[in-house]
């Protein structure tokens, strides 16, 4: 009676084929035997994992094996605590094993989901390479450069990455190498080749098959341009007024460059200069070599500057701008 109920459960509730049930009957695999069979052997009869779990659970509930004086039947040596025996302790092991399998399965699914999610954001290393009037050299971290690491979406374009790099190396538009407006900048790949603004991070990863993407911000000072004036009726004071009003934004000149040119300092000391800076003038007849007439003579220790007398204000202005730009170039080298 017990065996017929068990076989009927497999046929009607679990919808197992009659051939399977007949084979179990022929091998005398009844409700008590399935509680003792290892899962690997029970699989020879019930191929579906759910059927095996349900069959063992049904047999344990309906037809439990009573414990003997030694504490119950012993498990088969090949049992993996999956569906081995029906004693209370081993039953807990089977339950724990089922939970462990489900936990591992969920963990794998979660890991796969996280892996897929991580591919949507990719790592980007960004460095800075600056031209130092001779060659391009990578800027070290102590000088405001170094390699910066960030993560961004795969569909992020190189235009956005370039703006990110500018914000990293030229914070608030300035750096130890100078102001951003003084440089021509370009984003290049690890090979030193320019990258298009419309190319995305994912495109480069897909094309190069690299595990890590490294880009570089290339910078170079803009060419020096000198503006000349045709006004003949302006005096020397107008030159400093033009500098203060920043009419030479293409060169980014500042009055402090003039102060440094004469004194070697960037700011006026709290107690001022003593003795005060001295300005003298060089007349054409006082200079033997013609090529020396166009440049001033400067002694920063004595804070003395001797300005050559020029024929026009435009020539005078060109001469001073050239001196300030040379000083600015040496300062940025």
Coordinates of N, CA, C and O in Angstrom, one line a residue, residues 111-293:
X111 N 27.0 37.8 -9.6 CA 28.3 38.1 -10.1 C 28.3 38.4 -11.6 O 28.9 39.3 -12.0
X112 N 27.5 37.6 -12.3 CA 27.4 37.9 -13.7 C 26.7 39.2 -14.0 O 27.1 40.0 -14.9
X113 N 25.7 39.6 -13.2 CA 25.0 40.8 -13.3 C 26.0 42.0 -13.0 O 26.0 43.0 -13.8
X114 N 26.8 41.8 -12.0 CA 27.7 42.9 -11.6 C 28.8 43.0 -12.7 O 29.2 44.1 -13.0
X115 N 29.2 41.9 -13.3 CA 30.2 41.9 -14.3 C 29.7 42.7 -15.5 O 30.4 43.5 -16.1
X116 N 28.4 42.4 -15.9 CA 27.8 43.1 -17.0 C 27.7 44.6 -16.7 O 27.9 45.4 -17.6
X117 N 27.3 44.9 -15.5 CA 27.2 46.3 -15.1 C 28.5 47.0 -15.1 O 28.6 48.2 -15.5
X118 N 29.6 46.3 -14.7 CA 30.9 47.0 -14.7 C 31.4 47.3 -16.1 O 32.2 48.2 -16.2
X119 N 30.9 46.5 -17.1 CA 31.4 46.8 -18.4 C 30.8 48.1 -19.0 O 31.2 48.6 -19.9
X120 N 29.7 48.5 -18.3 CA 29.1 49.8 -18.8 C 29.9 51.0 -18.4 O 29.8 52.0 -19.0
X121 N 30.7 50.9 -17.3 CA 31.6 52.0 -17.0 C 33.0 51.4 -17.1 O 33.3 50.3 -16.6
X122 N 33.9 52.2 -17.8 CA 35.2 51.7 -18.1 C 36.3 52.6 -17.4 O 36.0 53.8 -17.2
X123 N 37.4 52.0 -17.1 CA 38.5 52.8 -16.5 C 39.2 53.6 -17.6 O 39.5 53.1 -18.7
X124 N 39.6 54.8 -17.2 CA 40.4 55.7 -18.1 C 41.5 56.3 -17.3 O 41.3 56.9 -16.2
X125 N 42.7 56.1 -17.7 CA 43.9 56.8 -17.1 C 44.3 57.9 -18.0 O 44.4 57.8 -19.3
X126 N 44.5 59.1 -17.4 CA 44.8 60.3 -18.2 C 46.1 60.9 -17.7 O 46.2 61.2 -16.5
X127 N 47.0 61.2 -18.6 CA 48.3 61.8 -18.3 C 48.4 63.1 -19.0 O 47.5 63.5 -19.9
X128 N 49.4 63.9 -18.7 CA 49.6 65.2 -19.3 C 51.0 65.3 -19.8 O 52.0 65.0 -19.1
X129 N 51.2 65.6 -21.1 CA 52.4 65.8 -21.8 C 52.5 67.2 -22.3 O 51.7 67.6 -23.1
X130 N 53.5 67.9 -21.9 CA 53.7 69.3 -22.2 C 55.0 69.6 -23.0 O 56.0 68.9 -22.8
X131 N 54.9 70.5 -23.9 CA 56.1 70.9 -24.8 C 56.9 71.9 -24.0 O 56.4 73.0 -23.7
X132 N 58.2 71.6 -23.8 CA 59.0 72.5 -23.0 C 60.0 73.4 -23.8 O 61.1 73.6 -23.5
X133 N 59.5 73.8 -25.0 CA 60.2 74.6 -26.0 C 61.2 73.8 -26.8 O 61.7 74.3 -27.8
X134 N 61.5 72.5 -26.4 CA 62.4 71.7 -27.1 C 61.7 70.4 -27.6 O 61.8 70.0 -28.7
X135 N 61.0 69.8 -26.6 CA 60.3 68.5 -26.9 C 59.1 68.3 -26.0 O 59.0 69.0 -25.0
X136 N 58.3 67.3 -26.3 CA 57.2 66.9 -25.4 C 57.7 66.0 -24.3 O 58.4 65.1 -24.5
X137 N 57.4 66.4 -23.1 CA 57.7 65.6 -21.9 C 56.5 65.4 -21.0 O 55.8 66.4 -20.8
X138 N 56.4 64.3 -20.4 CA 55.3 64.0 -19.5 C 55.5 64.8 -18.2 O 56.6 64.9 -17.6
X139 N 54.4 65.5 -17.8 CA 54.5 66.3 -16.6 C 54.3 65.4 -15.3 O 53.4 64.6 -15.3
X140 N 55.2 65.5 -14.4 CA 55.1 64.7 -13.2 C 54.1 65.2 -12.2 O 53.6 66.4 -12.3
X141 N 53.7 64.4 -11.3 CA 52.7 64.7 -10.3 C 53.1 65.9 -9.5 O 52.2 66.8 -9.1
X142 N 54.4 66.1 -9.1 CA 54.8 67.2 -8.3 C 54.6 68.5 -9.1 O 54.6 69.6 -8.4
X143 N 54.6 68.5 -10.4 CA 54.4 69.7 -11.2 C 53.0 69.9 -11.6 O 52.7 70.7 -12.5
X144 N 52.1 69.1 -11.0 CA 50.7 69.2 -11.4 C 50.2 68.2 -12.4 O 49.0 68.3 -12.8
X145 N 51.0 67.3 -12.8 CA 50.6 66.3 -13.8 C 50.3 65.0 -13.2 O 49.4 64.8 -12.4
X146 N 51.1 63.9 -13.5 CA 50.9 62.6 -13.0 C 49.8 61.9 -13.9 O 49.3 62.5 -14.9
X147 N 49.4 60.7 -13.5 CA 48.4 59.9 -14.2 C 47.2 59.9 -13.3 O 47.2 59.5 -12.1
X148 N 46.1 60.4 -13.8 CA 44.8 60.5 -13.1 C 43.9 59.3 -13.5 O 43.8 59.1 -14.7
X149 N 43.3 58.6 -12.6 CA 42.4 57.5 -12.9 C 41.0 57.8 -12.6 O 40.6 58.4 -11.6
X150 N 40.1 57.5 -13.6 CA 38.7 57.8 -13.4 C 37.9 56.7 -14.1 O 38.4 55.9 -14.9
X151 N 36.6 56.6 -13.8 CA 35.7 55.7 -14.5 C 34.6 56.5 -15.2 O 34.1 57.4 -14.6
X152 N 34.2 56.1 -16.4 CA 33.1 56.8 -17.1 C 32.4 55.8 -17.9 O 32.8 54.7 -18.1
X153 N 31.2 56.2 -18.4 CA 30.3 55.4 -19.2 C 31.0 55.0 -20.5 O 31.8 55.8 -21.1
X154 N 30.7 53.9 -21.1 CA 31.3 53.4 -22.3 C 30.9 54.3 -23.5 O 31.7 54.4 -24.5
X155 N 29.8 55.0 -23.4 CA 29.4 55.9 -24.5 C 29.8 57.3 -24.4 O 29.4 58.2 -25.1
X156 N 30.8 57.6 -23.4 CA 31.3 58.9 -23.2 C 32.3 59.2 -24.4 O 33.1 58.4 -24.7
X157 N 32.1 60.4 -25.0 CA 32.9 60.8 -26.1 C 34.2 61.4 -25.7 O 34.4 61.8 -24.5
X158 N 35.2 61.5 -26.6 CA 36.5 62.0 -26.3 C 36.4 63.5 -26.0 O 37.3 64.1 -25.3
X159 N 35.4 64.2 -26.5 CA 35.2 65.6 -26.2 C 35.0 65.8 -24.7 O 35.5 66.7 -24.1
X160 N 34.1 64.9 -24.1 CA 33.9 65.0 -22.7 C 35.1 64.6 -21.9 O 35.5 65.2 -20.9
X161 N 35.9 63.6 -22.4 CA 37.1 63.2 -21.7 C 38.1 64.4 -21.7 O 38.9 64.6 -20.8
X162 N 38.2 65.1 -22.9 CA 39.2 66.2 -22.9 C 38.8 67.3 -21.9 O 39.7 67.8 -21.3
X163 N 37.5 67.6 -21.8 CA 37.1 68.6 -20.8 C 37.4 68.1 -19.4 O 37.8 68.9 -18.5
X164 N 37.3 66.8 -19.2 CA 37.6 66.3 -17.9 C 39.1 66.4 -17.6 O 39.5 66.8 -16.5
X165 N 39.9 66.1 -18.6 CA 41.4 66.3 -18.5 C 41.8 67.7 -18.2 O 42.7 68.0 -17.4
X166 N 41.1 68.7 -18.9 CA 41.4 70.1 -18.7 C 41.1 70.5 -17.3 O 41.8 71.3 -16.6
X167 N 40.0 70.0 -16.7 CA 39.6 70.3 -15.4 C 40.6 69.7 -14.4 O 40.8 70.3 -13.3
X168 N 41.2 68.5 -14.7 CA 42.1 67.9 -13.8 C 43.5 68.6 -13.7 O 44.0 68.8 -12.7
X169 N 44.0 69.0 -14.9 CA 45.3 69.5 -15.0 C 45.4 71.0 -15.0 O 46.4 71.6 -14.7
X170 N 44.3 71.7 -15.4 CA 44.2 73.1 -15.4 C 43.0 73.5 -14.5 O 42.0 74.0 -15.0
X171 N 43.1 73.3 -13.2 CA 42.0 73.6 -12.3 C 41.8 75.1 -12.3 O 42.7 75.9 -12.1
X172 N 40.5 75.4 -12.5 CA 40.1 76.8 -12.5 C 40.9 77.6 -13.6 O 41.1 78.8 -13.6
X173 N 41.3 76.8 -14.7 CA 42.0 77.4 -15.8 C 43.4 77.8 -15.6 O 44.0 78.5 -16.5
X174 N 44.1 77.3 -14.6 CA 45.5 77.6 -14.4 C 46.2 76.3 -13.9 O 45.6 75.4 -13.4
X175 N 47.5 76.4 -14.1 CA 48.4 75.3 -13.7 C 49.8 75.8 -13.4 O 50.0 77.0 -13.6
X176 N 50.7 75.0 -13.0 CA 52.1 75.4 -12.7 C 52.8 75.7 -14.0 O 53.8 76.4 -13.9
X177 N 52.3 75.3 -15.1 CA 52.9 75.6 -16.4 C 52.4 76.9 -17.0 O 52.9 77.3 -18.0
X178 N 51.3 77.4 -16.5 CA 50.7 78.6 -17.0 C 49.2 78.5 -17.1 O 48.6 77.5 -16.7
X179 N 48.6 79.5 -17.6 CA 47.1 79.5 -17.8 C 46.7 78.7 -19.0 O 47.4 78.6 -20.0
X180 N 45.5 78.2 -18.9 CA 45.0 77.3 -20.0 C 44.9 78.1 -21.3 O 45.2 77.6 -22.4
X181 N 44.6 79.4 -21.3 CA 44.4 80.2 -22.5 C 45.7 80.4 -23.2 O 45.7 80.8 -24.4
X182 N 46.8 80.1 -22.6 CA 48.1 80.3 -23.2 C 48.5 79.1 -24.0 O 49.5 79.2 -24.7
X183 N 47.8 78.0 -24.0 CA 48.2 76.7 -24.6 C 47.2 76.3 -25.7 O 46.1 76.6 -25.6
X184 N 47.8 75.6 -26.7 CA 47.0 74.8 -27.6 C 47.0 73.4 -27.0 O 48.1 72.8 -26.7
X185 N 45.8 72.8 -26.8 CA 45.7 71.5 -26.2 C 45.1 70.5 -27.2 O 44.3 70.9 -28.1
X186 N 45.4 69.2 -27.0 CA 44.9 68.2 -27.8 C 44.9 66.9 -27.1 O 45.9 66.6 -26.3
X187 N 43.9 66.1 -27.2 CA 43.8 64.8 -26.6 C 44.3 63.7 -27.6 O 43.9 63.6 -28.7
X188 N 45.3 62.9 -27.1 CA 45.9 61.8 -27.9 C 45.8 60.5 -27.2 O 45.7 60.4 -26.0
X189 N 46.0 59.4 -28.0 CA 46.0 58.1 -27.4 C 47.4 57.7 -27.0 O 48.3 58.5 -27.0
X190 N 47.5 56.4 -26.5 CA 48.8 55.9 -26.0 C 49.9 55.9 -27.1 O 51.1 55.9 -26.8
X191 N 49.5 55.9 -28.4 CA 50.4 55.9 -29.5 C 50.8 57.3 -29.9 O 51.7 57.5 -30.8
X192 N 50.2 58.4 -29.2 CA 50.5 59.7 -29.6 C 49.7 60.2 -30.8 O 50.1 61.3 -31.3
X193 N 48.7 59.5 -31.2 CA 47.9 59.9 -32.3 C 46.6 60.6 -31.8 O 46.1 60.3 -30.7
X194 N 46.2 61.6 -32.5 CA 45.0 62.4 -32.1 C 43.8 61.5 -32.2 O 43.7 60.6 -33.0
X195 N 42.8 61.8 -31.3 CA 41.6 61.0 -31.3 C 40.4 62.0 -31.6 O 40.4 63.1 -31.2
X196 N 39.5 61.5 -32.4 CA 38.3 62.3 -32.8 C 37.4 62.6 -31.6 O 37.3 61.8 -30.7
X197 N 36.8 63.8 -31.6 CA 35.9 64.2 -30.5 C 34.7 63.3 -30.4 O 34.1 63.1 -29.3
X198 N 34.3 62.7 -31.5 CA 33.1 61.9 -31.5 C 33.3 60.4 -31.1 O 32.4 59.7 -31.0
X199 N 34.5 60.0 -31.1 CA 34.8 58.6 -30.7 C 34.5 58.4 -29.2 O 34.8 59.3 -28.4
X200 N 33.9 57.2 -28.9 CA 33.6 57.0 -27.5 C 34.6 56.1 -26.8 O 35.5 55.5 -27.5
X201 N 34.5 56.0 -25.5 CA 35.4 55.2 -24.7 C 35.3 53.7 -25.1 O 36.2 52.9 -25.3
X202 N 34.0 53.3 -25.3 CA 33.7 51.9 -25.7 C 34.3 51.6 -27.1 O 34.8 50.5 -27.3
X203 N 34.3 52.6 -28.0 CA 34.8 52.3 -29.3 C 36.3 52.0 -29.3 O 36.8 51.1 -29.9
X204 N 37.1 52.8 -28.4 CA 38.5 52.6 -28.3 C 38.8 51.2 -27.7 O 39.7 50.5 -28.1
X205 N 38.0 50.9 -26.6 CA 38.2 49.6 -26.0 C 38.0 48.4 -27.0 O 38.7 47.5 -27.0
X206 N 36.9 48.6 -27.8 CA 36.6 47.5 -28.7 C 37.6 47.4 -29.8 O 37.9 46.3 -30.2
X207 N 38.2 48.5 -30.3 CA 39.1 48.5 -31.4 C 40.5 48.0 -30.9 O 41.1 47.3 -31.6
X208 N 40.9 48.5 -29.7 CA 42.3 48.1 -29.3 C 42.4 46.8 -28.5 O 43.5 46.3 -28.3
X209 N 41.2 46.4 -27.9 CA 41.2 45.2 -27.1 C 42.1 45.3 -25.9 O 42.6 44.3 -25.3
X210 N 42.3 46.5 -25.4 CA 43.1 46.8 -24.2 C 42.3 46.5 -23.0 O 41.1 46.7 -22.9
X211 N 43.0 46.1 -21.9 CA 42.4 45.9 -20.6 C 42.3 47.3 -19.9 O 41.5 47.4 -19.0
X212 N 43.1 48.2 -20.3 CA 43.1 49.5 -19.6 C 43.4 50.6 -20.7 O 44.3 50.5 -21.5
X213 N 42.6 51.7 -20.7 CA 42.7 52.7 -21.6 C 43.5 53.9 -21.0 O 43.2 54.4 -20.0
X214 N 44.6 54.3 -21.7 CA 45.3 55.5 -21.2 C 45.4 56.5 -22.3 O 45.7 56.3 -23.5
X215 N 45.0 57.7 -22.0 CA 45.0 58.9 -22.9 C 45.9 60.0 -22.3 O 46.2 60.0 -21.1
X216 N 46.3 60.9 -23.2 CA 47.2 62.0 -22.8 C 46.7 63.3 -23.3 O 46.3 63.4 -24.5
X217 N 46.8 64.3 -22.4 CA 46.5 65.7 -22.9 C 47.8 66.3 -23.3 O 48.7 66.5 -22.4
X218 N 48.0 66.6 -24.6 CA 49.1 67.3 -25.1 C 48.9 68.8 -25.0 O 47.9 69.3 -25.4
X219 N 49.9 69.5 -24.6 CA 49.8 71.0 -24.5 C 51.1 71.6 -25.0 O 52.2 71.1 -24.9
X220 N 50.9 72.8 -25.7 CA 52.0 73.5 -26.2 C 51.7 75.0 -26.2 O 50.5 75.4 -26.5
X221 N 52.6 75.8 -25.7 CA 52.4 77.3 -25.7 C 52.0 77.8 -27.1 O 52.6 77.4 -28.1
X222 N 51.1 78.7 -27.1 CA 50.7 79.3 -28.4 C 51.9 80.2 -28.9 O 52.7 80.7 -28.1
X223 N 52.0 80.3 -30.2 CA 53.1 81.2 -30.8 C 53.0 82.6 -30.3 O 51.9 83.1 -30.1
X224 N 54.1 83.2 -30.1 CA 54.2 84.6 -29.6 C 53.9 85.5 -30.7 O 54.4 85.4 -31.8
X225 N 53.0 86.4 -30.4 CA 52.6 87.5 -31.4 C 52.8 88.8 -30.8 O 52.5 89.0 -29.6
X226 N 53.4 89.7 -31.5 CA 53.7 91.1 -31.0 C 52.8 92.1 -31.8 O 52.9 92.1 -33.0
X227 N 52.0 92.8 -31.1 CA 51.2 93.9 -31.7 C 52.0 95.2 -31.8 O 52.7 95.5 -30.8
X228 N 51.9 95.8 -32.9 CA 52.6 97.1 -33.0 C 51.5 98.2 -33.2 O 50.4 97.9 -33.5
X229 N 52.0 99.4 -32.9 CA 51.1 100.5 -33.0 C 51.6 101.5 -34.0 O 52.8 101.7 -34.1
X230 N 50.7 102.1 -34.7 CA 51.1 103.2 -35.7 C 50.9 104.6 -35.1 O 51.2 105.5 -35.8
X231 N 50.4 104.6 -33.9 CA 50.2 105.9 -33.3 C 51.6 106.6 -33.0 O 52.4 106.0 -32.3
X232 N 51.8 107.8 -33.4 CA 53.0 108.5 -33.2 C 53.0 109.4 -32.1 O 54.0 109.9 -31.6
X233 N 51.8 109.8 -31.5 CA 51.7 110.8 -30.5 C 51.5 110.3 -29.1 O 51.0 111.0 -28.3
X234 N 51.8 108.9 -28.9 CA 51.6 108.3 -27.6 C 52.9 108.3 -26.8 O 54.0 108.2 -27.5
X235 N 52.9 108.5 -25.5 CA 54.1 108.4 -24.8 C 54.3 107.1 -24.1 O 53.4 106.2 -24.2
X236 N 55.4 106.9 -23.3 CA 55.7 105.7 -22.7 C 54.6 105.2 -21.7 O 54.4 104.1 -21.4
X237 N 54.0 106.2 -21.0 CA 53.0 105.8 -19.9 C 51.8 105.0 -20.5 O 51.2 104.2 -19.8
X238 N 51.5 105.2 -21.8 CA 50.4 104.5 -22.4 C 50.7 103.0 -22.5 O 49.8 102.2 -22.5
X239 N 51.9 102.7 -22.6 CA 52.3 101.2 -22.7 C 51.9 100.5 -21.5 O 51.2 99.4 -21.5
X240 N 52.2 101.0 -20.3 CA 51.8 100.4 -19.1 C 50.3 100.4 -18.9 O 49.7 99.5 -18.3
X241 N 49.6 101.4 -19.3 CA 48.2 101.4 -19.2 C 47.6 100.4 -20.1 O 46.6 99.7 -19.7
X242 N 48.1 100.1 -21.3 CA 47.6 99.1 -22.1 C 47.8 97.7 -21.5 O 47.0 96.8 -21.6
X243 N 49.0 97.5 -20.9 CA 49.2 96.2 -20.2 C 48.2 96.0 -19.1 O 47.7 94.9 -18.9
X244 N 48.0 97.1 -18.3 CA 47.1 97.0 -17.2 C 45.7 96.7 -17.6 O 44.9 96.0 -17.0
X245 N 45.3 97.2 -18.7 CA 43.9 97.0 -19.3 C 43.9 95.7 -20.0 O 42.8 95.4 -20.6
X246 N 45.0 95.0 -20.1 CA 45.0 93.6 -20.7 C 44.6 93.7 -22.2 O 43.8 92.9 -22.6
X247 N 45.2 94.6 -22.9 CA 44.9 94.7 -24.3 C 45.7 93.7 -25.1 O 45.6 93.6 -26.3
X248 N 46.6 93.0 -24.4 CA 47.5 92.0 -25.0 C 47.1 90.6 -24.5 O 47.9 89.8 -24.1
X249 N 45.8 90.3 -24.6 CA 45.3 89.0 -24.1 C 45.9 87.8 -24.9 O 45.9 86.7 -24.4
X250 N 46.3 88.1 -26.1 CA 46.9 87.0 -26.9 C 48.2 86.5 -26.3 O 48.6 85.4 -26.5
X251 N 48.9 87.4 -25.6 CA 50.2 87.1 -25.0 C 50.1 86.9 -23.5 O 51.0 86.4 -22.9
X252 N 48.9 87.4 -22.9 CA 48.7 87.2 -21.5 C 49.8 87.9 -20.6 O 50.3 87.3 -19.7
X253 N 50.1 89.1 -21.1 CA 51.2 89.9 -20.3 C 50.6 90.5 -19.1 O 49.4 90.8 -19.0
X254 N 51.4 90.6 -18.0 CA 51.0 91.2 -16.8 C 52.0 92.2 -16.3 O 53.2 92.1 -16.7
X255 N 51.6 93.2 -15.5 CA 52.6 94.2 -15.1 C 53.7 93.5 -14.2 O 54.8 94.1 -14.1
X256 N 53.4 92.4 -13.6 CA 54.4 91.8 -12.7 C 55.6 91.3 -13.5 O 56.7 91.2 -13.0
X257 N 55.4 91.1 -14.9 CA 56.5 90.7 -15.7 C 57.5 91.8 -15.8 O 58.7 91.7 -15.9
X258 N 56.9 93.0 -15.9 CA 57.8 94.2 -16.0 C 58.5 94.4 -14.7 O 59.7 94.8 -14.7
X259 N 57.8 94.2 -13.6 CA 58.5 94.3 -12.3 C 59.6 93.3 -12.1 O 60.7 93.6 -11.7
X260 N 59.4 92.1 -12.6 CA 60.4 91.1 -12.5 C 61.5 91.4 -13.4 O 62.7 91.0 -13.1
X261 N 61.2 92.0 -14.6 CA 62.3 92.3 -15.5 C 63.3 93.3 -14.9 O 64.5 93.1 -15.2
X262 N 62.8 94.2 -14.1 CA 63.7 95.2 -13.6 C 64.3 94.8 -12.2 O 65.5 95.0 -12.0
X263 N 63.5 94.1 -11.4 CA 64.0 93.9 -10.0 C 64.2 92.4 -9.7 O 64.8 92.0 -8.7
X264 N 63.7 91.5 -10.5 CA 63.8 90.1 -10.3 C 62.7 89.6 -9.3 O 62.7 88.4 -8.9
X265 N 61.8 90.4 -8.9 CA 60.7 90.1 -7.9 C 59.4 90.1 -8.6 O 59.2 90.8 -9.6
X266 N 58.5 89.3 -8.0 CA 57.1 89.2 -8.5 C 56.2 90.2 -7.9 O 55.1 90.5 -8.4
X267 N 56.6 90.8 -6.7 CA 55.7 91.7 -6.0 C 56.6 92.8 -5.3 O 57.8 92.5 -5.0
X268 N 56.0 93.9 -5.0 CA 56.7 94.9 -4.3 C 56.8 94.5 -2.8 O 55.9 94.1 -2.2
X269 N 58.0 94.6 -2.2 CA 58.2 94.2 -0.8 C 57.4 95.1 0.1 O 57.0 96.2 -0.3
X270 N 57.0 94.6 1.3 CA 56.2 95.4 2.2 C 56.7 96.8 2.5 O 56.0 97.8 2.7
X271 N 58.1 96.9 2.6 CA 58.7 98.2 2.9 C 59.2 98.9 1.7 O 59.8 99.9 1.8
X272 N 58.8 98.4 0.5 CA 59.1 99.1 -0.7 C 60.6 98.8 -1.1 O 61.2 97.9 -0.5
X273 N 61.1 99.5 -2.1 CA 62.4 99.3 -2.6 C 63.3 100.4 -2.1 O 63.0 101.6 -2.1
X274 N 64.5 100.0 -1.6 CA 65.5 101.0 -1.2 C 66.9 100.5 -1.6 O 67.3 99.4 -1.2
X275 N 67.6 101.3 -2.5 CA 67.1 102.5 -3.1 C 66.0 102.2 -4.2 O 65.9 101.0 -4.6
X276 N 65.3 103.1 -4.6 CA 64.2 102.9 -5.6 C 64.8 102.5 -6.9 O 66.0 102.8 -7.2
X277 N 64.0 101.8 -7.8 CA 64.5 101.5 -9.1 C 64.9 102.7 -9.9 O 64.3 103.8 -9.7
X278 N 65.9 102.6 -10.7 CA 66.4 103.7 -11.5 C 66.3 103.4 -13.0 O 66.5 102.3 -13.5
X279 N 65.8 104.4 -13.7 CA 65.6 104.3 -15.2 C 66.5 105.4 -15.8 O 66.5 106.6 -15.5
X280 N 67.3 104.9 -16.7 CA 68.2 105.8 -17.6 C 67.9 105.5 -19.0 O 67.2 104.5 -19.4
X281 N 68.4 106.3 -19.9 CA 68.2 106.1 -21.3 C 69.5 106.0 -22.1 O 70.5 106.6 -21.7
X282 N 69.4 105.3 -23.2 CA 70.6 105.0 -24.0 C 70.3 105.8 -25.4 O 69.3 105.5 -26.1
X283 N 71.2 106.7 -25.7 CA 71.1 107.4 -27.0 C 71.8 106.6 -28.1 O 72.8 105.9 -27.8
X284 N 71.4 106.7 -29.3 CA 72.0 106.0 -30.4 C 73.5 106.2 -30.5 O 74.3 105.3 -30.8
X285 N 73.9 107.4 -30.2 CA 75.4 107.7 -30.4 C 76.2 107.1 -29.3 O 77.4 107.1 -29.4
X286 N 75.5 106.7 -28.2 CA 76.3 106.1 -27.1 C 76.6 104.6 -27.3 O 77.3 104.0 -26.5
X287 N 76.0 104.0 -28.4 CA 76.1 102.6 -28.6 C 77.0 102.4 -29.9 O 76.6 102.9 -30.9
X288 N 78.1 101.6 -29.7 CA 78.9 101.4 -30.9 C 78.3 100.3 -31.8 O 78.3 100.5 -33.0
X289 N 77.8 99.2 -31.3 CA 77.2 98.2 -32.1 C 75.7 98.5 -32.4 O 75.0 98.8 -31.4
X290 N 75.3 98.4 -33.6 CA 74.0 98.8 -34.0 C 73.0 97.9 -33.4 O 71.8 98.3 -33.1
X291 N 73.3 96.5 -33.3 CA 72.3 95.6 -32.9 C 72.0 95.7 -31.4 O 71.0 95.2 -30.9
X292 N 72.8 96.5 -30.6 CA 72.5 96.7 -29.2 C 71.6 97.8 -29.0 O 71.1 98.0 -27.9
X293 N 71.3 98.6 -30.0 CA 70.5 99.8 -29.8 C 69.0 99.4 -29.5 O 68.3 100.2 -28.9

